[in-house]
Short mmCIF file of C-alpha atoms in Angstrom, two decimals:
data_model
loop_
_atom_site.label_atom_id
_atom_site.label_comp_id
_atom_site.label_asym_id
_atom_site.label_seq_id
_atom_site.Cartn_x
_atom_site.Cartn_y
_atom_site.Cartn_z
CA MET A 1 -49.30 117.60 42.57
CA SER A 2 -48.44 119.59 39.36
CA ALA A 3 -49.90 118.93 35.90
CA THR A 4 -46.93 118.96 34.15
CA TYR A 5 -45.13 115.81 36.18
CA SER A 6 -48.06 113.85 36.67
CA GLY A 7 -47.89 109.84 35.68
CA LYS A 8 -44.18 110.55 34.88
CA VAL A 9 -41.23 108.71 35.11
CA ALA A 10 -37.50 110.96 36.26
CA LEU A 11 -34.58 109.12 36.42
CA VAL A 12 -31.69 110.55 38.85
CA THR A 13 -28.22 109.15 38.71
CA GLY A 14 -26.18 109.59 41.92
CA GLY A 15 -29.43 109.57 43.59
CA ALA A 16 -27.80 107.84 47.10
CA ALA A 17 -27.08 111.60 48.77
CA GLY A 18 -26.53 115.41 48.17
CA ILE A 19 -27.89 116.84 44.82
CA GLY A 20 -29.29 113.20 43.44
CA ARG A 21 -30.96 112.66 47.03
CA ALA A 22 -32.55 116.26 46.55
CA THR A 23 -33.75 116.14 43.57
CA ALA A 24 -35.45 112.33 43.81
CA LEU A 25 -37.28 114.00 46.44
CA ALA A 26 -38.14 116.52 44.75
CA PHE A 27 -39.33 115.02 41.68
CA ALA A 28 -41.08 112.27 43.84
CA GLY A 29 -42.72 114.94 45.73
CA GLU A 30 -43.96 116.31 41.60
CA GLY A 31 -46.51 113.12 41.73
CA LEU A 32 -43.33 111.27 39.24
CA GLN A 33 -42.62 108.11 39.23
CA VAL A 34 -38.98 108.17 40.54
CA VAL A 35 -35.69 105.41 39.48
CA VAL A 36 -33.01 106.19 41.67
CA SER A 37 -29.28 104.84 40.99
CA ASP A 38 -26.10 104.66 42.69
CA LEU A 39 -23.14 102.40 43.45
CA ASP A 40 -24.05 102.89 47.34
CA VAL A 41 -27.09 100.67 48.05
CA VAL A 42 -27.53 101.62 51.18
CA GLY A 43 -27.57 105.44 50.18
CA GLY A 44 -29.69 104.85 47.27
CA GLU A 45 -32.12 102.45 49.19
CA GLY A 46 -32.69 105.34 51.90
CA THR A 47 -33.71 107.94 49.20
CA VAL A 48 -36.07 105.46 48.20
CA GLU A 49 -37.34 104.90 52.13
CA LEU A 50 -37.62 108.50 51.86
CA ILE A 51 -40.11 108.97 49.25
CA ARG A 52 -42.03 106.12 50.23
CA ALA A 53 -42.54 107.50 53.64
CA ALA A 54 -43.60 110.79 52.11
CA GLY A 55 -46.35 109.05 49.87
CA GLY A 56 -44.44 108.87 46.95
CA GLU A 57 -43.33 105.91 44.46
CA ALA A 58 -39.64 104.61 43.45
CA ILE A 59 -37.43 102.34 42.64
CA PHE A 60 -33.61 101.72 43.12
CA VAL A 61 -31.34 100.16 40.82
CA ARG A 62 -27.70 99.68 41.57
CA CYS A 63 -25.75 100.96 38.47
CA ASP A 64 -22.42 101.95 37.64
CA VAL A 65 -22.63 104.62 35.18
CA SER A 66 -18.82 103.40 33.64
CA ARG A 67 -19.95 99.98 32.66
CA ASP A 68 -22.20 99.74 29.45
CA GLU A 69 -23.86 96.84 30.37
CA GLN A 70 -24.64 98.49 33.81
CA VAL A 71 -26.55 101.49 32.03
CA VAL A 72 -28.11 98.92 29.89
CA ALA A 73 -29.62 96.90 32.29
CA LEU A 74 -30.51 100.21 34.17
CA MET A 75 -32.55 101.04 31.13
CA ALA A 76 -34.49 97.53 30.35
CA THR A 77 -35.75 97.96 34.01
CA ILE A 78 -37.39 100.83 33.64
CA LYS A 79 -38.76 99.86 30.59
CA GLU A 80 -40.24 96.75 32.20
CA GLN A 81 -41.41 98.35 35.24
CA TYR A 82 -42.67 101.83 34.09
CA GLY A 83 -42.50 101.63 29.97
CA ARG A 84 -41.15 105.17 29.20
CA LEU A 85 -38.81 107.56 30.54
CA ASP A 86 -39.58 111.29 30.18
CA TYR A 87 -36.95 112.97 32.98
CA ALA A 88 -33.30 111.75 32.93
CA PHE A 89 -30.89 113.82 35.49
CA ASN A 90 -27.39 112.35 34.89
CA ASN A 91 -26.24 113.09 38.02
CA ALA A 92 -23.81 110.54 39.01
CA GLY A 93 -19.94 111.78 39.62
CA ILE A 94 -16.67 111.84 41.65
CA GLU A 95 -14.25 114.59 42.62
CA ILE A 96 -10.68 112.27 43.80
CA GLU A 97 -8.06 115.31 42.43
CA LYS A 98 -6.82 117.27 44.96
CA GLY A 99 -3.47 118.38 43.27
CA LYS A 100 -1.69 120.33 40.23
CA LEU A 101 -1.93 119.03 36.65
CA ASN A 102 1.86 117.26 37.67
CA GLU A 103 0.84 115.35 40.20
CA GLY A 104 -1.96 113.56 38.93
CA SER A 105 -2.11 110.17 38.46
CA GLU A 106 -3.22 108.13 35.06
CA ALA A 107 -5.34 105.71 37.78
CA GLU A 108 -7.35 109.70 39.09
CA PHE A 109 -7.71 110.53 35.10
CA ASP A 110 -9.24 107.68 34.07
CA ALA A 111 -11.50 107.20 37.67
CA ILE A 112 -12.59 110.90 37.03
CA MET A 113 -13.38 110.44 32.92
CA GLY A 114 -14.71 107.00 33.25
CA VAL A 115 -17.55 108.44 35.61
CA ASN A 116 -17.81 112.18 35.03
CA VAL A 117 -17.81 111.74 31.08
CA LYS A 118 -18.27 108.33 30.47
CA GLY A 119 -20.97 107.69 32.53
CA VAL A 120 -22.67 110.79 31.39
CA TRP A 121 -22.35 109.66 27.52
CA LEU A 122 -23.61 106.36 28.10
CA CYS A 123 -26.14 107.28 29.71
CA MET A 124 -27.63 109.52 27.33
CA LYS A 125 -26.85 107.08 25.07
CA HIS A 126 -29.20 104.73 26.27
CA GLU A 127 -31.73 107.08 27.46
CA LEU A 128 -32.51 108.89 24.30
CA PRO A 129 -34.14 105.73 22.15
CA LEU A 130 -36.57 105.93 25.39
CA LEU A 131 -37.05 109.33 24.76
CA LEU A 132 -37.37 109.11 21.25
CA ALA A 133 -39.82 106.38 21.05
CA GLN A 134 -42.49 108.42 23.25
CA GLY A 135 -42.00 111.53 21.03
CA GLY A 136 -39.74 113.47 23.26
CA GLY A 137 -38.68 114.00 26.74
CA VAL A 138 -35.84 116.46 28.77
CA ILE A 139 -32.55 115.22 30.13
CA VAL A 140 -30.42 117.45 32.63
CA ASN A 141 -26.78 116.81 33.21
CA THR A 142 -25.01 117.47 36.07
CA ALA A 143 -21.63 119.61 35.28
CA SER A 144 -20.07 122.13 37.38
CA VAL A 145 -18.81 125.64 37.44
CA ALA A 146 -15.20 123.97 37.07
CA GLY A 147 -16.79 123.39 33.69
CA LEU A 148 -16.99 126.98 32.84
CA GLY A 149 -13.61 128.03 33.22
CA ALA A 150 -10.59 127.05 35.76
CA ALA A 151 -9.86 124.64 38.57
CA PRO A 152 -6.64 125.08 39.82
CA LYS A 153 -5.40 122.03 41.11
CA MET A 154 -8.50 120.03 39.70
CA SER A 155 -7.64 120.48 36.25
CA ILE A 156 -9.32 116.84 35.46
CA TYR A 157 -12.28 117.25 37.00
CA SER A 158 -12.35 120.75 35.53
CA ALA A 159 -11.71 118.95 32.23
CA SER A 160 -14.51 116.08 32.93
CA LYS A 161 -17.13 119.20 33.49
CA HIS A 162 -15.98 120.72 30.23
CA ALA A 163 -16.78 117.33 28.87
CA VAL A 164 -19.83 117.31 30.19
CA ILE A 165 -20.74 120.81 28.30
CA GLY A 166 -19.71 119.83 25.08
CA LEU A 167 -21.83 116.72 25.42
CA THR A 168 -24.74 118.82 26.71
CA LYS A 169 -24.68 121.30 24.01
CA SER A 170 -23.74 118.50 20.78
CA ALA A 171 -26.87 116.74 21.61
CA ALA A 172 -29.30 119.20 22.02
CA ILE A 173 -28.99 120.20 18.57
CA GLU A 174 -29.21 116.91 17.72
CA TYR A 175 -32.09 115.93 19.01
CA ALA A 176 -33.83 119.54 18.96
CA LYS A 177 -36.05 118.90 16.08
CA LYS A 178 -37.27 115.52 18.06
CA LYS A 179 -38.86 116.79 21.35
CA ILE A 180 -35.95 116.07 23.61
CA ARG A 181 -34.46 119.38 24.90
CA VAL A 182 -30.91 118.43 27.16
CA ASN A 183 -29.39 121.18 29.58
CA ALA A 184 -26.56 121.18 31.68
CA ILE A 185 -26.48 122.56 35.57
CA CYS A 186 -23.22 124.17 36.72
CA PRO A 187 -22.86 124.33 40.61
CA ALA A 188 -20.39 126.21 42.43
CA VAL A 189 -20.17 124.63 46.43
CA ILE A 190 -22.58 123.14 47.58
CA ASP A 191 -23.53 122.19 51.11
CA THR A 192 -23.37 117.87 50.46
CA ASP A 193 -21.95 115.48 52.75
CA MET A 194 -18.81 115.95 50.35
CA PHE A 195 -18.43 119.14 50.98
CA ARG A 196 -19.01 118.68 54.82
CA ARG A 197 -15.99 115.80 54.47
CA ALA A 198 -13.43 117.94 52.57
CA TYR A 199 -13.83 120.85 55.28
CA GLU A 200 -14.48 119.13 58.53
CA ALA A 201 -10.89 118.93 59.43
CA ASP A 202 -10.36 122.42 58.24
CA PRO A 203 -13.39 124.83 59.20
CA LYS A 204 -11.11 127.99 57.96
CA LYS A 205 -11.46 126.44 54.43
CA GLY A 206 -14.77 125.66 54.85
CA GLU A 207 -15.32 129.63 55.97
CA PHE A 208 -13.28 130.47 52.73
CA ALA A 209 -15.39 128.23 50.46
CA ALA A 210 -18.26 130.40 51.62
CA ALA A 211 -16.76 133.69 51.26
CA MET A 212 -16.01 133.10 48.01
CA HIS A 213 -19.61 133.38 46.83
CA PRO A 214 -20.43 137.06 46.08
CA VAL A 215 -24.01 136.13 48.17
CA GLY A 216 -21.86 135.12 51.21
CA ARG A 217 -22.99 131.44 51.59
CA ILE A 218 -22.58 127.80 50.37
CA GLY A 219 -25.74 126.62 48.14
CA LYS A 220 -27.87 124.70 49.32
CA VAL A 221 -29.18 121.17 47.09
CA GLU A 222 -32.70 121.95 47.50
CA GLU A 223 -31.51 125.41 45.46
CA VAL A 224 -30.08 122.93 42.89
CA ALA A 225 -33.05 120.29 42.95
CA ALA A 226 -35.36 123.28 42.08
CA ALA A 227 -33.20 124.49 38.93
CA VAL A 228 -33.46 120.55 37.81
CA LEU A 229 -37.18 120.48 38.06
CA TYR A 230 -37.52 124.37 36.17
CA LEU A 231 -35.05 122.52 33.44
CA CYS A 232 -37.26 119.68 33.30
CA SER A 233 -40.90 121.55 33.09
CA ASP A 234 -42.78 123.13 30.44
CA ALA A 235 -41.59 126.49 31.82
CA ALA A 236 -38.40 125.91 30.33
CA ALA A 237 -39.72 124.45 27.05
CA PHE A 238 -37.42 127.07 25.21
CA THR A 239 -34.57 126.31 26.84
CA THR A 240 -31.81 123.82 25.63
CA GLY A 241 -28.37 123.65 25.00
CA GLN A 242 -27.70 125.79 28.33
CA ALA A 243 -25.05 125.15 30.71
CA LEU A 244 -27.03 126.75 33.98
CA ALA A 245 -24.79 128.41 36.82
CA ILE A 246 -25.89 127.56 40.15
CA ASP A 247 -23.02 129.13 41.69
CA GLY A 248 -24.61 132.31 44.14
CA GLY A 249 -22.37 135.03 41.56
CA VAL A 250 -18.91 133.56 41.33
CA THR A 251 -18.87 133.52 37.74
CA ALA A 252 -20.36 137.13 37.52
CA MET A 253 -17.29 137.99 38.78
#
């Protein structure tokens, strides 16, 4: 158990699978008490079961991060259960867009922005009072390499991730003197259930996705989780307002 994390509490939204689940497990492995949140009850409770089976402590709280009252209720549960919040990994997000900008629908725009942008904003808005009350903490938001540049046929998604980075940088400056650090991670293609669903019908596209990364493969969820833990750790005490690319070299080209 790391002395850095001992006795502390971490929140992971979008914790039912993929990057969220891997990060929740990584937090628990360091001795943190973990609050797993998601709309997917079965997946979220499954993450909690995995943590408990490994000897960790975790609870699941269902929450739609795009709904203010549900985020308020999530924070109230954390305060009641643990009395504190040290780390918040705002990871919940959706990716449903598959066409050019003029082919998108208003429903798609509202759904993507509602979760990816409003959801991150609401979580930060209601996490900050808990962090301020105890004199500091860390927030990590999930953006994307699509938030660092262009993303053809995913213009709304890309815009949402650019917005996440904007929220991250602005909050980092606003709360820097309050001992609250705020950073974002920007993964490229990661081996998640979402990736497998997208490419199982066309393995050639999956091979192309791997080849687009200079390292010659897609990323692993554990590699992203390790980056989140680093940003939360004392080793990153001088790091705030950053958008960390975890991309196998994509953005270096």
